[in-house]
Coordinates of C-alpha atoms in Angstrom, one line a residue:
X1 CA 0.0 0.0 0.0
X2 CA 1.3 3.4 -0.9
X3 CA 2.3 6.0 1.8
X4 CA -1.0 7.8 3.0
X5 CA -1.0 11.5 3.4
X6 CA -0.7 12.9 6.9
X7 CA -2.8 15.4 5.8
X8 CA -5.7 13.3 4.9
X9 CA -5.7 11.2 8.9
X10 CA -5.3 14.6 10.1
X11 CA -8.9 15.5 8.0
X12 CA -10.1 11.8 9.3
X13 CA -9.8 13.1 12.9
X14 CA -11.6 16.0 12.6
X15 CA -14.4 14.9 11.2
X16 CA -14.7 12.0 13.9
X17 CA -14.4 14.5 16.6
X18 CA -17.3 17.1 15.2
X19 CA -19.5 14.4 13.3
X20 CA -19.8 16.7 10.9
X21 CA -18.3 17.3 7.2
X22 CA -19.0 20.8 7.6
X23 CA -18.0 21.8 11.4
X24 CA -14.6 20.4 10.6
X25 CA -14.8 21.8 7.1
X26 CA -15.5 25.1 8.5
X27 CA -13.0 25.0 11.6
X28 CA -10.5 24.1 9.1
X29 CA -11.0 26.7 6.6
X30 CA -11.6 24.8 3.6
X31 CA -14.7 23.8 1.8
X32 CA -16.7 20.4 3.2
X33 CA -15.6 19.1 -0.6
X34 CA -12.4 19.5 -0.3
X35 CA -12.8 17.2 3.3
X36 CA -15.3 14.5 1.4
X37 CA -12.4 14.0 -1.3
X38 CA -10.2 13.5 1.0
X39 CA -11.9 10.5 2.7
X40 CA -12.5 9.1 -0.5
X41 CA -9.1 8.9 -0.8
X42 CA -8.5 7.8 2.7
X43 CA -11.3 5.1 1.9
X44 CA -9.7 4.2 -1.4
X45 CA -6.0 3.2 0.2
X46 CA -8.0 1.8 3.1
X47 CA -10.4 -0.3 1.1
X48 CA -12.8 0.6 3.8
X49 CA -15.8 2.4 4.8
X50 CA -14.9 4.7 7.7
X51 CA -17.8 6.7 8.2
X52 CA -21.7 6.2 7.9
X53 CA -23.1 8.9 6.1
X54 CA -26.7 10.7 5.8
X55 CA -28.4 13.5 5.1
X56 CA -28.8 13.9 9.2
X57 CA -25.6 12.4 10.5
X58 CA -22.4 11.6 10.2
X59 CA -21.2 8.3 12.6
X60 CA -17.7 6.3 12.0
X61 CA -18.0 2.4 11.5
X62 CA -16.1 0.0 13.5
X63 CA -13.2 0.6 11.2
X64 CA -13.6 3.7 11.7
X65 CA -13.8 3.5 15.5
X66 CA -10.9 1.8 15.6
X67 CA -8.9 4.0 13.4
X68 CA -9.6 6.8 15.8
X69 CA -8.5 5.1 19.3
X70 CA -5.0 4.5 17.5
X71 CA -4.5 7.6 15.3
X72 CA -5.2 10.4 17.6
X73 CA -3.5 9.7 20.2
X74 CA -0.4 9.5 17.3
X75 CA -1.5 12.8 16.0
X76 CA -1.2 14.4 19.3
X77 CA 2.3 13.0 19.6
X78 CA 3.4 14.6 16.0
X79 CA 1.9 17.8 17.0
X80 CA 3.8 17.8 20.3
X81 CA 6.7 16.9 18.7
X82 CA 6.4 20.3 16.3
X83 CA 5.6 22.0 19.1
X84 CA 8.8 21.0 21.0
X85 CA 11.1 22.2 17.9
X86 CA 8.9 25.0 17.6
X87 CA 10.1 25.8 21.3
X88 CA 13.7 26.8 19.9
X89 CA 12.6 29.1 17.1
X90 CA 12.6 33.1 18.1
X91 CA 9.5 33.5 16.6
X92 CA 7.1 31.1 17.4
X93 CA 5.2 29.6 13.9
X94 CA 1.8 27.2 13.8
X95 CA -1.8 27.5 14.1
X96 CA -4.0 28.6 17.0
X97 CA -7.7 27.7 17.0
X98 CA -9.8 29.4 19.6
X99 CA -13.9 28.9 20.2
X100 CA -15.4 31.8 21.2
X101 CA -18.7 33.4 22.1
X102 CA -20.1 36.1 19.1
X103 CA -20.0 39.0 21.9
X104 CA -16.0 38.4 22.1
X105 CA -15.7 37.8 18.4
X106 CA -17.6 41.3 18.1
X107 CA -16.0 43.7 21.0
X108 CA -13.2 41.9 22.7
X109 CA -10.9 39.9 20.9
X110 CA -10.3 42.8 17.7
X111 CA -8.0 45.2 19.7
X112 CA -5.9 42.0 20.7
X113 CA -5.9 39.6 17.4
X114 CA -4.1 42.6 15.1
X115 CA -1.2 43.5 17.6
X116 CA -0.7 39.7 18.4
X117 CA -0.9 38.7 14.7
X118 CA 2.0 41.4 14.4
X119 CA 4.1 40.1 17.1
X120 CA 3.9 36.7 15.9
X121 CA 4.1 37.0 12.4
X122 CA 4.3 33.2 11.9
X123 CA 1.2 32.4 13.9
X124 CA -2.1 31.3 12.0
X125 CA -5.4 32.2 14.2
X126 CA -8.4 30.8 13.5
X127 CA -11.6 32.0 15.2
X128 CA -14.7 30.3 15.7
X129 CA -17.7 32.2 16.7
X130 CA -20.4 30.3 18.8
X131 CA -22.4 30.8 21.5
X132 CA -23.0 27.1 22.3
X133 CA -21.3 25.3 24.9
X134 CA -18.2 23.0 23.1
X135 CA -16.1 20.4 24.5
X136 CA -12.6 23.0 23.1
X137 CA -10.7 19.8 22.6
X138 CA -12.8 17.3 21.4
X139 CA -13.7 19.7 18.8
X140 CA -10.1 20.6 18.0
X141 CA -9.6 23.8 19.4
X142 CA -6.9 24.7 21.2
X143 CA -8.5 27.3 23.9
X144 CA -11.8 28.6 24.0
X145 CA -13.1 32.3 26.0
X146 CA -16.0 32.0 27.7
X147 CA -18.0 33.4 30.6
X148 CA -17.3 32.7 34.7
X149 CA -20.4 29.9 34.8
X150 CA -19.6 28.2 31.4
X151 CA -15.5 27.0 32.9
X152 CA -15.2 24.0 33.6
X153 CA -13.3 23.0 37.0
X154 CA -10.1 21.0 35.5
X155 CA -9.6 24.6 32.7
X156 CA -7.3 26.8 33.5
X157 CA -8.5 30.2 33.1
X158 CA -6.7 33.9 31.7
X159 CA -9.0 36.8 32.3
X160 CA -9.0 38.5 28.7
X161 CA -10.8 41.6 27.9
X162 CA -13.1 44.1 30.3
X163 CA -13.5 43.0 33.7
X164 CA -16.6 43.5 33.9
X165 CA -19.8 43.8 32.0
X166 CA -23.7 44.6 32.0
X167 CA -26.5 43.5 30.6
X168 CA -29.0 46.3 29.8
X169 CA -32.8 47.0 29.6
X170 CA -33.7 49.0 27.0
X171 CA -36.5 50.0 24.2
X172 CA -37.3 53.5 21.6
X173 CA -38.4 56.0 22.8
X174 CA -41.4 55.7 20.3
X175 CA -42.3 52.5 22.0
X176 CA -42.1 53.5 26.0
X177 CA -44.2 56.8 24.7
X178 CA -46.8 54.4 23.7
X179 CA -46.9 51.5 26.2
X180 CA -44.8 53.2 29.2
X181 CA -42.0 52.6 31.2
X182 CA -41.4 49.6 33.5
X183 CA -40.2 50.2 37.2
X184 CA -39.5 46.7 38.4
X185 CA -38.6 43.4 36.1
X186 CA -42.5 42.0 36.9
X187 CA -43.8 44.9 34.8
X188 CA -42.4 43.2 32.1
X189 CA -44.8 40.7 32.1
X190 CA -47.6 43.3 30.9
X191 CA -44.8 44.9 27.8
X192 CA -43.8 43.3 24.3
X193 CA -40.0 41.7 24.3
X194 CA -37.5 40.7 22.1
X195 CA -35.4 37.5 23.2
X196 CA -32.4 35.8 22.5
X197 CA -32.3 32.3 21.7
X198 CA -28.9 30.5 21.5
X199 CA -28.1 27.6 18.7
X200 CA -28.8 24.8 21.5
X201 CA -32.9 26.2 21.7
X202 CA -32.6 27.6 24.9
X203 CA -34.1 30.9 25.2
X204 CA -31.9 33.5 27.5
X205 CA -33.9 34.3 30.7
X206 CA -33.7 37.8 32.4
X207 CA -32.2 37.9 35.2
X208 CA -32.4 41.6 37.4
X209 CA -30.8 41.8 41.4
X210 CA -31.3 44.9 42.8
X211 CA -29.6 44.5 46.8
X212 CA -31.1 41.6 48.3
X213 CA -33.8 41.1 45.6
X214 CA -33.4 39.1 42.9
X215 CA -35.7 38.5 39.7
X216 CA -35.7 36.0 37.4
X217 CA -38.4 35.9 34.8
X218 CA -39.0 35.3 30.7
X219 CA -41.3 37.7 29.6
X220 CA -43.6 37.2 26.9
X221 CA -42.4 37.8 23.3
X222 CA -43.3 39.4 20.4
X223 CA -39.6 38.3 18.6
X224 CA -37.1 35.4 19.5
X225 CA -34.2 35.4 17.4
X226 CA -30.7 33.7 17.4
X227 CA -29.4 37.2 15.9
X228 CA -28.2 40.3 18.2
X229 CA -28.5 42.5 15.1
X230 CA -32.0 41.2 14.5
X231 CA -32.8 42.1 17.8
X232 CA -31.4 45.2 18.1
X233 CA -32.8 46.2 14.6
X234 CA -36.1 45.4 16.2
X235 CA -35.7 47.6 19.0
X236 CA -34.7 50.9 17.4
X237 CA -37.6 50.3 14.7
X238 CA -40.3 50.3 18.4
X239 CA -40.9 46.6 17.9
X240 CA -40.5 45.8 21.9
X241 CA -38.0 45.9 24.8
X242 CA -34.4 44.5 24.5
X243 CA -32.2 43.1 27.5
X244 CA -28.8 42.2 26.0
X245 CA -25.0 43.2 26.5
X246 CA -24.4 47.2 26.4
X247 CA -21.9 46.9 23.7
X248 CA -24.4 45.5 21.0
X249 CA -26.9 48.6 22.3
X250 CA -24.1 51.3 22.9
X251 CA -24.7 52.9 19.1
X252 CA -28.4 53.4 19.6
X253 CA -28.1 54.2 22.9
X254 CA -25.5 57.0 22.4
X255 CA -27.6 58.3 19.4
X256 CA -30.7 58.3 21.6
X257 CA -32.3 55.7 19.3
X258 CA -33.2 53.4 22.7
X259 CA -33.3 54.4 26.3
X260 CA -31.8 52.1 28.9
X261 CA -34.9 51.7 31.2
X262 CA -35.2 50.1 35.1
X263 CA -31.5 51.6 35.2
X264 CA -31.2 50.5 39.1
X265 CA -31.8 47.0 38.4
X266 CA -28.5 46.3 35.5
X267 CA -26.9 43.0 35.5
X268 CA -23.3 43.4 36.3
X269 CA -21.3 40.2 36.0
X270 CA -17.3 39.7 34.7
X271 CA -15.7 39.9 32.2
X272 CA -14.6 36.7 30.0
X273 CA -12.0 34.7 30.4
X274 CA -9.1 32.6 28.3
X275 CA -9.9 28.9 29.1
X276 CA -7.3 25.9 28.0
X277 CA -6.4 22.4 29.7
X278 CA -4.1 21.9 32.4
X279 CA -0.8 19.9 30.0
X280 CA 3.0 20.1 30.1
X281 CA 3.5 20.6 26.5
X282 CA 1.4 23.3 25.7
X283 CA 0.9 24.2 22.3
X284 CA 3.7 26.7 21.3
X285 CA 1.2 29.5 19.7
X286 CA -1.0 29.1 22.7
X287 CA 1.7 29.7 25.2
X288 CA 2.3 32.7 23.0
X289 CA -1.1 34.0 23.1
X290 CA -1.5 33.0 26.8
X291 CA 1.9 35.2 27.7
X292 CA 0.5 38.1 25.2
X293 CA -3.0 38.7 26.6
X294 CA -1.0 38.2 30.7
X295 CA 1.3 41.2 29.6
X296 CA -1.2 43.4 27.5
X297 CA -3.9 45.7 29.6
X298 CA -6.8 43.9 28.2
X299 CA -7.1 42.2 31.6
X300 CA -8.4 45.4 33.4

């Protein structure tokens, strides 16, 4: 049997990790094609099926299966192995693959990526946006950011970014003129709302603490979208009352397109934080990243 690209096993194990042609496709910036030929390929030398295919789903065989349990493990050592002669270069070279939530991708991680890019000339970054929680390695990332109650225990975490954060209450003018202002998160109950619904299904619910009292409610409403611009499109326009983070908000709110309303009872929570696995051989971009955001100010 002729050699077999490393490049096509390294395609074989992302697809087993994601179950999914086009999640790896996409983490991987290429086209799901580009992955499908190679399997053939990988098939074709193999002379067998490694993957169950349908329109739904995507599950590896027993071949398949098998292939896994002895090839990533083998992957991992080739990567640590780059990594380690990587070490001894001045400038560190490779990829870096990072999850992160669309509010970071947005407002937090732009000021950082362009002077770190520069620093590290030889270091590829790949970003994934989603607000869904992921398993960072079993999906092949590297590191993921995410907020205080989404870390897992055995992560260890870099605070990256502002410190601390606020969700906001707001609506247009237009629409408080017409069905008034709300003093206390129950009067939202009675008012039109626009909610946020992440990729899993789950709706976000409000959450309001004012000293010792806290609310926690879904109101009723009249739009649920999986899209901040959608929502916040919806508000200026006098569609219904908004409760997200005050960075999506802060143009309309500085223009005086929406008012912030029940301004006493604003979520404040931290920032969000730089999460990867507690290992010896740390990937060498990583490291680099990891001592780049420790000595930058975005931590304040």
């Amino acid at each position: 049997m002729s050699s077999i690209p490393l490049a096509d096993l390294d395609a074989f194990v992302a697809i087993a990790r994601v179950k999914s042609f086009r999640a790896a496709a996409k983490l991987r910036g290429v086209s799901a094609s580009t992955l499908s030929e190679a399997m053939r390929r990988l098939e074709a030398r193999l002379d067998l099926r490694l993957f169950n295919r349908t329109t739904r789903s995507v599950t590896l065989t027993d071949a398949g299966e098998r292939l896994l349990e002895r090839l990533a493990p083998a992957l991992s050592e080739v990567e640590a192995a780059i990594d380690g002669v990587n070490s001894l270069r001045d400038r560190p070279v490779g990829r870096l693959r990072l999850n992160v939530p669309g509010i970071v991708a947005r407002f937090v991680l732009p000021p950082i990526v362009t002077p770190f890019l520069k620093a590290y000339p030889g270091i590829t970054l790949e970003v994934a946006s989603n607000d869904a929680l992921v398993d960072v390695l079993a999906a092949g990332f590297d590191a993921g950011i995410r907020y205080e109650e989404a870390l897992h225990q055995d992560m260890i975490a870099v605070p990256i970014g502002p410190r601390r954060q606020r969700f906001v209450v707001a609506a247009a003018p237009s629409y408080l003129a017409e069905h008034g202002v709300p003093e206390h998160p129950r009067d939202l109950m009675q008012h039109r709302c626009i909610l946020h619904r992440f990729a899993s299904g789950r709706v976000l619910t409000w959450l309001f603490e004012r000293g010792e009292e806290r609310v926690s409610i879904t109101p009723p409403a009249c739009l649920i979208s999986e899209s901040n611009e959608v929502e916040q499109h919806a508000a200026v326009a006098g569609l219904g009352i908004v409760c997200t983070f005050e960075e999506f908000l802060a143009p309309g709110l500085a223009s005086g397109a929406l008012q912030v309303v029940m301004p006493d009872w604003i979520q404040t929570f931290s920032g969000p934080f730089l999460y990867y696995p507690s290992r010896t051989l740390m990937p060498v971009p990583l490291r680099a990243f990891v001592d780049f955001v420790k000595a930058n100010p975005w931590v304040e």
